[in-house]
mmCIF file of C-alpha atoms and ligand atoms in Angstrom:
data_model
loop_
_atom_site.group_PDB
_atom_site.id
_atom_site.type_symbol
_atom_site.label_atom_id
_atom_site.label_comp_id
_atom_site.label_asym_id
_atom_site.label_seq_id
_atom_site.Cartn_x
_atom_site.Cartn_y
_atom_site.Cartn_z
ATOM 1 C CA MET W 1 26.122 -29.773 11.406
ATOM 2 C CA GLY W 2 22.685 -28.299 11.826
ATOM 3 C CA PHE W 3 19.635 -29.305 9.915
ATOM 4 C CA THR W 4 19.054 -25.938 8.358
ATOM 5 C CA THR W 5 17.104 -26.313 5.177
ATOM 6 C CA ARG W 6 18.380 -23.942 2.552
ATOM 7 C CA GLY W 7 15.493 -21.740 1.550
ATOM 8 C CA PHE W 8 13.502 -22.306 4.726
ATOM 9 C CA ARG W 9 14.046 -18.710 5.844
ATOM 10 C CA GLY W 10 13.480 -17.412 2.329
ATOM 11 C CA ARG W 11 15.949 -16.443 -0.314
ATOM 12 C CA PRO W 12 19.393 -16.408 1.256
ATOM 13 C CA HIS W 13 20.844 -12.934 1.381
ATOM 14 C CA GLU W 14 23.850 -13.890 -0.722
ATOM 15 C CA ASP W 15 21.496 -14.463 -3.660
ATOM 16 C CA LEU W 16 20.259 -10.882 -3.485
ATOM 17 C CA GLU W 17 21.812 -8.228 -5.604
ATOM 18 C CA PRO W 18 23.506 -5.634 -3.386
ATOM 19 C CA GLY W 19 21.223 -2.801 -2.407
ATOM 20 C CA ARG W 20 18.023 -4.776 -3.004
ATOM 21 C CA LEU W 21 17.008 -4.897 0.674
ATOM 22 C CA PRO W 22 16.515 -1.757 2.795
ATOM 23 C CA PRO W 23 18.553 -1.598 6.028
ATOM 24 C CA GLY W 24 17.319 -3.743 8.934
ATOM 25 C CA GLN W 25 14.969 -5.847 6.771
ATOM 26 C CA TYR W 26 14.931 -9.631 6.204
ATOM 27 C CA VAL W 27 13.337 -11.539 3.361
ATOM 28 C CA THR W 28 10.311 -13.694 4.052
ATOM 29 C CA PRO W 29 8.729 -16.215 1.691
ATOM 30 C CA ASP W 30 5.488 -15.894 3.658
ATOM 31 C CA TYR W 31 2.910 -13.213 3.282
ATOM 32 C CA PRO W 32 2.151 -12.074 6.838
ATOM 33 C CA VAL W 33 -1.198 -10.420 7.568
ATOM 34 C CA LEU W 34 -0.998 -7.179 9.549
ATOM 35 C CA SER W 35 -4.358 -5.664 10.361
ATOM 36 C CA ALA W 36 -5.250 -3.303 13.184
ATOM 37 C CA GLY W 37 -8.815 -4.619 13.256
ATOM 38 C CA PRO W 38 -11.165 -7.130 11.670
ATOM 39 C CA THR W 39 -11.388 -7.521 7.902
ATOM 40 C CA PRO W 40 -14.301 -5.318 6.808
ATOM 41 C CA ILE W 41 -16.958 -6.855 4.593
ATOM 42 C CA VAL W 42 -18.211 -4.579 1.844
ATOM 43 C CA PRO W 43 -21.001 -5.808 -0.443
ATOM 44 C CA MET W 44 -19.682 -5.247 -3.967
ATOM 45 C CA ASP W 45 -22.803 -3.395 -5.101
ATOM 46 C CA GLN W 46 -22.100 -0.864 -2.344
ATOM 47 C CA TRP W 47 -18.337 -0.626 -2.876
ATOM 48 C CA ARG W 48 -17.105 2.775 -4.081
ATOM 49 C CA LEU W 49 -13.715 4.338 -4.536
ATOM 50 C CA MET W 50 -13.863 8.080 -3.884
ATOM 51 C CA ILE W 51 -11.687 11.115 -4.410
ATOM 52 C CA SER W 52 -12.634 14.009 -2.163
ATOM 53 C CA GLY W 53 -11.305 17.081 -0.392
ATOM 54 C CA ASP W 54 -9.435 19.864 -2.145
ATOM 55 C CA VAL W 55 -10.500 18.957 -5.686
ATOM 56 C CA ASP W 56 -12.479 20.732 -8.419
ATOM 57 C CA LYS W 57 -15.226 18.149 -7.894
ATOM 58 C CA PRO W 58 -15.403 14.848 -6.016
ATOM 59 C CA ARG W 59 -15.139 11.638 -8.056
ATOM 60 C CA GLN W 60 -16.346 8.127 -7.377
ATOM 61 C CA TRP W 61 -16.230 4.792 -9.140
ATOM 62 C CA THR W 62 -18.328 1.683 -8.666
ATOM 63 C CA TRP W 63 -16.537 -1.677 -8.756
ATOM 64 C CA VAL W 64 -17.431 -2.182 -12.427
ATOM 65 C CA GLU W 65 -16.322 1.340 -13.323
ATOM 66 C CA PHE W 66 -13.092 1.038 -11.343
ATOM 67 C CA THR W 67 -12.114 -2.333 -12.797
ATOM 68 C CA SER W 68 -12.885 -1.029 -16.304
ATOM 69 C CA LEU W 69 -10.215 1.666 -16.000
ATOM 70 C CA PRO W 70 -6.878 1.035 -17.735
ATOM 71 C CA SER W 71 -4.832 -1.242 -15.479
ATOM 72 C CA GLU W 72 -1.152 -2.089 -15.120
ATOM 73 C CA ASP W 73 0.759 -5.156 -13.981
ATOM 74 C CA VAL W 74 3.508 -4.424 -11.485
ATOM 75 C CA THR W 75 6.079 -6.630 -9.771
ATOM 76 C CA VAL W 76 7.581 -4.987 -6.707
ATOM 77 C CA ASP W 77 9.272 -5.622 -3.360
ATOM 78 C CA ILE W 78 7.279 -4.655 -0.251
ATOM 79 C CA HIS W 79 8.783 -3.675 3.097
ATOM 80 C CA CYS W 80 6.960 -3.842 6.432
ATOM 81 C CA VAL W 81 8.096 -1.711 9.356
ATOM 82 C CA THR W 82 8.134 -4.913 11.473
ATOM 83 C CA LYS W 83 11.179 -5.815 9.321
ATOM 84 C CA TRP W 84 9.924 -8.387 6.836
ATOM 85 C CA SER W 85 10.328 -7.714 3.159
ATOM 86 C CA LYS W 86 8.707 -9.731 0.427
ATOM 87 C CA LEU W 87 10.337 -9.739 -2.983
ATOM 88 C CA ASP W 88 8.794 -9.746 -6.430
ATOM 89 C CA THR W 89 5.139 -9.517 -5.413
ATOM 90 C CA ARG W 90 2.901 -9.336 -8.495
ATOM 91 C CA TRP W 91 -0.146 -7.109 -8.634
ATOM 92 C CA ARG W 92 -2.603 -5.640 -11.097
ATOM 93 C CA GLY W 93 -4.330 -2.363 -10.530
ATOM 94 C CA VAL W 94 -5.056 1.170 -11.582
ATOM 95 C CA SER W 95 -2.281 3.720 -11.344
ATOM 96 C CA VAL W 96 -3.141 6.672 -9.113
ATOM 97 C CA ASP W 97 -2.081 8.826 -12.086
ATOM 98 C CA THR W 98 -5.038 7.347 -13.972
ATOM 99 C CA LEU W 99 -7.443 8.055 -11.092
ATOM 100 C CA LEU W 100 -6.252 11.672 -10.862
ATOM 101 C CA GLN W 101 -6.046 12.198 -14.609
ATOM 102 C CA ASP W 102 -8.547 15.022 -14.892
ATOM 103 C CA VAL W 103 -8.755 15.993 -11.238
ATOM 104 C CA ARG W 104 -7.778 19.605 -10.646
ATOM 105 C CA THR W 105 -6.243 20.190 -7.223
ATOM 106 C CA GLY W 106 -3.805 22.361 -5.327
ATOM 107 C CA ALA W 107 -3.395 19.716 -2.623
ATOM 108 C CA ALA W 108 0.014 18.580 -1.394
ATOM 109 C CA TYR W 109 -1.138 15.724 0.893
ATOM 110 C CA VAL W 110 -3.459 12.757 0.723
ATOM 111 C CA ILE W 111 -5.189 10.829 3.470
ATOM 112 C CA GLN W 112 -6.081 7.305 2.417
ATOM 113 C CA HIS W 113 -9.337 6.185 4.024
ATOM 114 C CA SER W 114 -10.186 2.506 4.422
ATOM 115 C CA TYR W 115 -13.411 0.643 4.942
ATOM 116 C CA GLY W 116 -13.134 -0.138 8.658
ATOM 117 C CA GLY W 117 -11.718 3.282 9.549
ATOM 118 C CA TYR W 118 -7.944 2.921 9.035
ATOM 119 C CA THR W 119 -6.210 6.004 7.662
ATOM 120 C CA THR W 120 -2.695 6.864 6.549
ATOM 121 C CA ASN W 121 -1.186 10.065 5.183
ATOM 122 C CA VAL W 122 1.182 10.520 2.242
ATOM 123 C CA PRO W 123 2.416 13.462 0.193
ATOM 124 C CA LEU W 124 0.496 13.642 -3.087
ATOM 125 C CA GLU W 125 3.720 13.459 -5.083
ATOM 126 C CA ASP W 126 4.384 9.988 -3.622
ATOM 127 C CA LEU W 127 1.188 8.739 -5.255
ATOM 128 C CA THR W 128 1.862 10.211 -8.704
ATOM 129 C CA GLY W 129 4.464 9.695 -11.412
ATOM 130 C CA GLY W 130 4.005 5.912 -11.651
ATOM 131 C CA LYS W 131 4.767 5.281 -7.969
ATOM 132 C CA ALA W 132 1.423 4.009 -6.628
ATOM 133 C CA TRP W 133 -1.487 1.823 -7.674
ATOM 134 C CA VAL W 134 -4.888 0.843 -6.341
ATOM 135 C CA VAL W 135 -4.571 -2.900 -6.843
ATOM 136 C CA TYR W 136 -7.283 -5.567 -7.104
ATOM 137 C CA MET W 137 -5.302 -8.604 -8.307
ATOM 138 C CA TYR W 138 -2.515 -10.332 -6.354
ATOM 139 C CA GLU W 139 -0.485 -13.048 -8.088
ATOM 140 C CA ALA W 140 -3.036 -15.070 -10.078
ATOM 141 C CA GLY W 141 -6.260 -14.036 -8.349
ATOM 142 C CA PRO W 142 -8.209 -11.307 -6.582
ATOM 143 C CA VAL W 143 -6.474 -9.596 -3.650
ATOM 144 C CA PRO W 144 -7.445 -11.849 -0.688
ATOM 145 C CA PRO W 145 -9.736 -10.085 1.823
ATOM 146 C CA GLU W 146 -7.178 -10.303 4.654
ATOM 147 C CA HIS W 147 -4.617 -8.603 2.400
ATOM 148 C CA GLY W 148 -6.921 -5.711 1.581
ATOM 149 C CA GLY W 149 -9.275 -6.948 -1.100
ATOM 150 C CA PRO W 150 -11.364 -6.013 -2.912
ATOM 151 C CA ALA W 151 -8.860 -3.194 -3.529
ATOM 152 C CA ARG W 152 -5.891 -1.788 -1.645
ATOM 153 C CA MET W 153 -3.242 0.841 -2.125
ATOM 154 C CA LEU W 154 0.249 -0.236 -3.207
ATOM 155 C CA ILE W 155 3.059 2.263 -2.590
ATOM 156 C CA PRO W 156 6.132 0.049 -2.733
ATOM 157 C CA HIS W 157 8.720 2.765 -2.055
ATOM 158 C CA LEU W 158 7.314 3.457 1.444
ATOM 159 C CA TYR W 159 6.878 1.111 4.433
ATOM 160 C CA PHE W 160 3.819 -1.022 3.859
ATOM 161 C CA TRP W 161 1.695 0.598 6.591
ATOM 162 C CA LYS W 162 1.464 3.495 4.090
ATOM 163 C CA SER W 163 -0.503 1.208 1.731
ATOM 164 C CA ALA W 164 -4.085 1.172 2.996
ATOM 165 C CA LYS W 165 -5.978 -2.092 2.705
ATOM 166 C CA TRP W 166 -9.738 -2.028 1.856
ATOM 167 C CA LEU W 167 -9.273 1.380 0.290
ATOM 168 C CA ARG W 168 -12.412 3.515 0.277
ATOM 169 C CA GLY W 169 -11.112 6.876 -0.787
ATOM 170 C CA LEU W 170 -8.389 9.434 -1.198
ATOM 171 C CA GLU W 171 -8.885 12.747 0.578
ATOM 172 C CA LEU W 172 -6.724 15.455 -0.981
ATOM 173 C CA ARG W 173 -5.655 18.223 1.392
ATOM 174 C CA ASP W 174 -3.355 21.221 1.472
ATOM 175 C CA THR W 175 -2.188 20.358 5.008
ATOM 176 C CA ASP W 176 -0.765 17.114 6.366
ATOM 177 C CA GLU W 177 -2.510 15.181 9.130
ATOM 178 C CA PRO W 178 -1.268 11.974 10.788
ATOM 179 C CA GLY W 179 -3.185 8.738 10.183
ATOM 180 C CA PHE W 180 -3.877 5.692 12.362
ATOM 181 C CA TRP W 181 -0.267 4.569 12.965
ATOM 182 C CA GLU W 182 1.269 8.010 12.609
ATOM 183 C CA ILE W 183 -0.806 9.203 15.605
ATOM 184 C CA ARG W 184 0.594 6.205 17.500
ATOM 185 C CA GLY W 185 4.216 7.120 16.904
ATOM 186 C CA TYR W 186 5.076 5.876 13.427
ATOM 187 C CA HIS W 187 7.063 8.163 11.166
ATOM 188 C CA SER W 188 5.032 10.639 9.131
ATOM 189 C CA TYR W 189 6.817 9.713 5.848
ATOM 190 C CA GLY W 190 8.159 6.150 6.273
ATOM 191 C CA ASP W 191 11.069 5.771 3.835
ATOM 192 C CA PRO W 192 12.439 2.215 4.323
ATOM 193 C CA TRP W 193 15.798 3.181 2.770
ATOM 194 C CA LYS W 194 16.254 5.796 5.514
ATOM 195 C CA GLU W 195 14.755 3.519 8.204
ATOM 196 C CA GLN W 196 12.054 6.062 9.010
ATOM 197 C CA ARG W 197 10.160 3.676 11.266
ATOM 198 C CA TYR W 198 9.146 5.896 14.178
ATOM 199 C CA ALA W 199 8.731 9.631 14.696
ATOM 200 C CA GLY W 200 12.201 11.078 15.167
ATOM 201 C CA ASP W 201 14.008 8.430 13.051
HETATM 202 N N1 MTE P 1 -6.992 -0.699 6.325
HETATM 203 C C1 MTE P 1 -5.810 -1.107 6.793
HETATM 204 N N2 MTE P 1 -4.752 -1.008 5.992
HETATM 205 C C2 MTE P 1 -3.529 -1.411 6.409
HETATM 206 C C3 MTE P 1 -3.353 -1.932 7.715
HETATM 207 C C4 MTE P 1 -4.500 -2.016 8.543
HETATM 208 O O1 MTE P 1 -4.416 -2.447 9.713
HETATM 209 N N3 MTE P 1 -5.710 -1.618 8.040
HETATM 210 N N4 MTE P 1 -2.113 -2.335 8.138
HETATM 211 C C5 MTE P 1 -0.965 -1.761 7.428
HETATM 212 C C6 MTE P 1 0.272 -2.429 7.753
HETATM 213 S S1 MTE P 1 0.995 -2.059 9.232
HETATM 214 C C7 MTE P 1 0.902 -3.236 6.865
HETATM 215 S S2 MTE P 1 2.449 -3.879 7.134
HETATM 216 C C8 MTE P 1 0.220 -3.687 5.640
HETATM 217 C C9 MTE P 1 0.047 -5.173 5.747
HETATM 218 O O2 MTE P 1 -0.533 -5.680 4.599
HETATM 219 P P1 MTE P 1 -0.801 -7.243 4.559
HETATM 220 O O3 MTE P 1 -1.697 -7.590 5.727
HETATM 221 O O4 MTE P 1 -1.395 -7.507 3.237
HETATM 222 O O5 MTE P 1 0.565 -7.886 4.742
HETATM 223 O O6 MTE P 1 -1.051 -3.094 5.454
HETATM 224 C C10 MTE P 1 -1.174 -1.773 5.921
HETATM 225 N N5 MTE P 1 -2.494 -1.303 5.573
HETATM 226 MO MO1 MO P 2 3.239 -2.915 9.028
#
């Protein structure tokens, strides 16, 4: 008999309702940090969230303005392309629908830009319709800096590399353009349910 502690590897799979976990994923109780570079430090009086590109006019919010917008609490599962999934993560943030409320655009794609230079591309329709939030609270406190605070994107229905940490702005475009990981061979869309990990999947 082995000394395997029940729960040590996270919630056992038999406790999961069928269809909860995308193919090839395992559940982790941890919250791994995956960053392609150092955690950027942004003085809060200089922090801005911007909307730019193919829009009627650019928008920007200061930290106080951004955190005064109507916010929502969401509890979602997140799925990393390196195969860990974390269940029932709790966040608070501003729906992208709210940010785009009176933005007029013909754009079909969005490039998320991070402080520090990371980018990732998504179709605009994957950010709208209650599917994505710019979050600033994680569990009971602020989003920790290593996990993307002060504010990060949360797009739970795509692999987590599609959720930019340290979000600085959304660039709306009529054409698609690969971001940091997409240039390096990751899939351009990244649907975990279809295992779209790498280009060609
Ligand atoms: N700005 C930025 N955002 C990023 C990354 C990054 O390196 N820089 N890594 C991505 C990847 S690959 C994943 S899996 C998640 C990891 O988020 P976490 O570190 O909070 O787990 O953030 C994504 N967003
Ligand atoms: Mo990732």
